[in-house]
Structure formats: C-alpha cells, structure tokens
Coordinates of C-alpha atoms in Angstrom, one line a residue:
X29 CA -41.6 28.1 -60.1
X30 CA -38.8 30.0 -58.4
X31 CA -36.3 27.5 -59.8
X32 CA -37.4 27.9 -63.4
X33 CA -36.5 24.2 -64.3
X34 CA -39.0 21.6 -63.1
X35 CA -38.4 18.1 -62.0
X36 CA -40.4 17.0 -65.0
X37 CA -37.9 18.9 -67.2
X38 CA -35.0 17.2 -65.4
X39 CA -36.6 13.7 -66.0
X40 CA -35.9 14.1 -69.7
X41 CA -32.2 14.2 -69.0
X42 CA -32.5 10.7 -67.4
X43 CA -35.0 9.3 -69.9
X44 CA -32.9 10.2 -73.0
X45 CA -29.2 9.7 -72.8
X46 CA -28.7 11.8 -75.9
X47 CA -30.1 14.9 -74.2
X48 CA -27.2 16.8 -72.5
X49 CA -28.9 20.1 -71.6
X50 CA -32.3 21.6 -70.8
X51 CA -32.8 25.3 -71.2
X52 CA -35.7 27.3 -69.9
X53 CA -36.3 30.9 -70.9
X54 CA -38.8 32.8 -68.7
X55 CA -41.3 35.5 -69.7
X56 CA -38.9 38.1 -68.4
X57 CA -36.1 36.8 -70.6
X58 CA -33.9 35.1 -68.0
X59 CA -32.2 32.0 -69.2
X60 CA -31.8 28.9 -66.9
X61 CA -30.2 25.7 -67.8
X62 CA -29.1 22.3 -66.4
X63 CA -26.4 20.3 -68.2
X64 CA -24.6 17.0 -67.8
X65 CA -20.9 17.5 -67.4
X66 CA -18.0 15.1 -68.0
X67 CA -18.3 14.1 -64.3
X68 CA -22.0 13.1 -64.7
X69 CA -22.9 10.2 -62.4
X70 CA -26.3 9.0 -63.5
X71 CA -26.9 6.7 -60.5
X72 CA -26.1 9.3 -57.9
X73 CA -28.1 12.0 -59.8
X74 CA -31.1 9.7 -60.1
X75 CA -31.1 8.9 -56.3
X76 CA -31.1 12.7 -55.6
X77 CA -33.9 13.1 -58.2
X78 CA -36.0 10.3 -56.6
X79 CA -35.4 11.8 -53.1
X80 CA -36.7 15.2 -54.4
X81 CA -39.7 13.5 -56.0
X82 CA -40.6 11.9 -52.7
X83 CA -40.4 15.3 -51.1
X84 CA -42.5 16.7 -53.9
X85 CA -45.2 14.0 -53.3
X86 CA -45.4 15.1 -49.6
X87 CA -45.6 18.8 -50.4
X88 CA -48.7 20.6 -49.1
X89 CA -48.3 23.9 -50.8
X90 CA -46.4 25.7 -53.6
X91 CA -43.4 26.7 -51.4
X92 CA -42.9 23.0 -50.4
X93 CA -43.1 21.9 -54.1
X94 CA -40.5 24.6 -55.0
X95 CA -38.3 23.5 -52.1
X96 CA -38.4 19.9 -53.5
X97 CA -37.2 21.1 -56.9
X98 CA -34.6 23.4 -55.4
X99 CA -33.3 20.4 -53.3
X100 CA -32.4 18.7 -56.6
X101 CA -31.1 21.8 -58.4
X102 CA -28.9 23.0 -55.5
X103 CA -27.2 19.6 -55.0
X104 CA -27.0 18.1 -58.5
X105 CA -23.5 19.5 -58.9
X106 CA -22.3 16.6 -56.6
X107 CA -23.2 14.2 -59.4
X108 CA -21.8 16.1 -62.4
X109 CA -24.8 18.2 -63.3
X110 CA -24.5 22.0 -63.6
X111 CA -27.6 24.2 -62.9
X112 CA -27.3 27.9 -63.6
X113 CA -29.8 30.8 -63.6
X114 CA -29.0 34.0 -65.7

C-alpha cells in the first residue's frame, strides 16, 4: 500500500480510546504514523473514515483501494489527526 497505514490500522484508533498513535515501519525502514492530536474530533474523523470505507468497498483494483485509504489519510488533519510519512 502506497499509504503505508491501512484503514484497518486506523480502525484501532476509533475502537480503543486509549490508543493515541499507530506506527508502521516498512521493509525499507521508512516510518509512517497517524496520531490523535489535542484537536481530535472523533465524530468528524469517523464520518471521513466511513466515507473512505464506502469508497474502498466500491474499489475495483489496487489503485482504487489505495485512493480510498489516501482519501482518509490526506484529510484526517481536518479532524485533529496527524498522518506523516518519513
């Protein structure tokens, strides 16, 4: 996955309030993470998440599945979630 963090990974942030950050380390050593900030808006983030899931369900190929995940990761900042790739 181009985005390195999956929607399944993100779902743990919603399922468990005590989880504040998810980190993924790729085979090449790059580190990617998503974290809840002080401005975290659970309801807004969950709506964006479910919109991305709907797009994922309609995806017909790998690129469309990646686009669905990227939709969430590229917009989650609006709801107090920070996604970064290093």
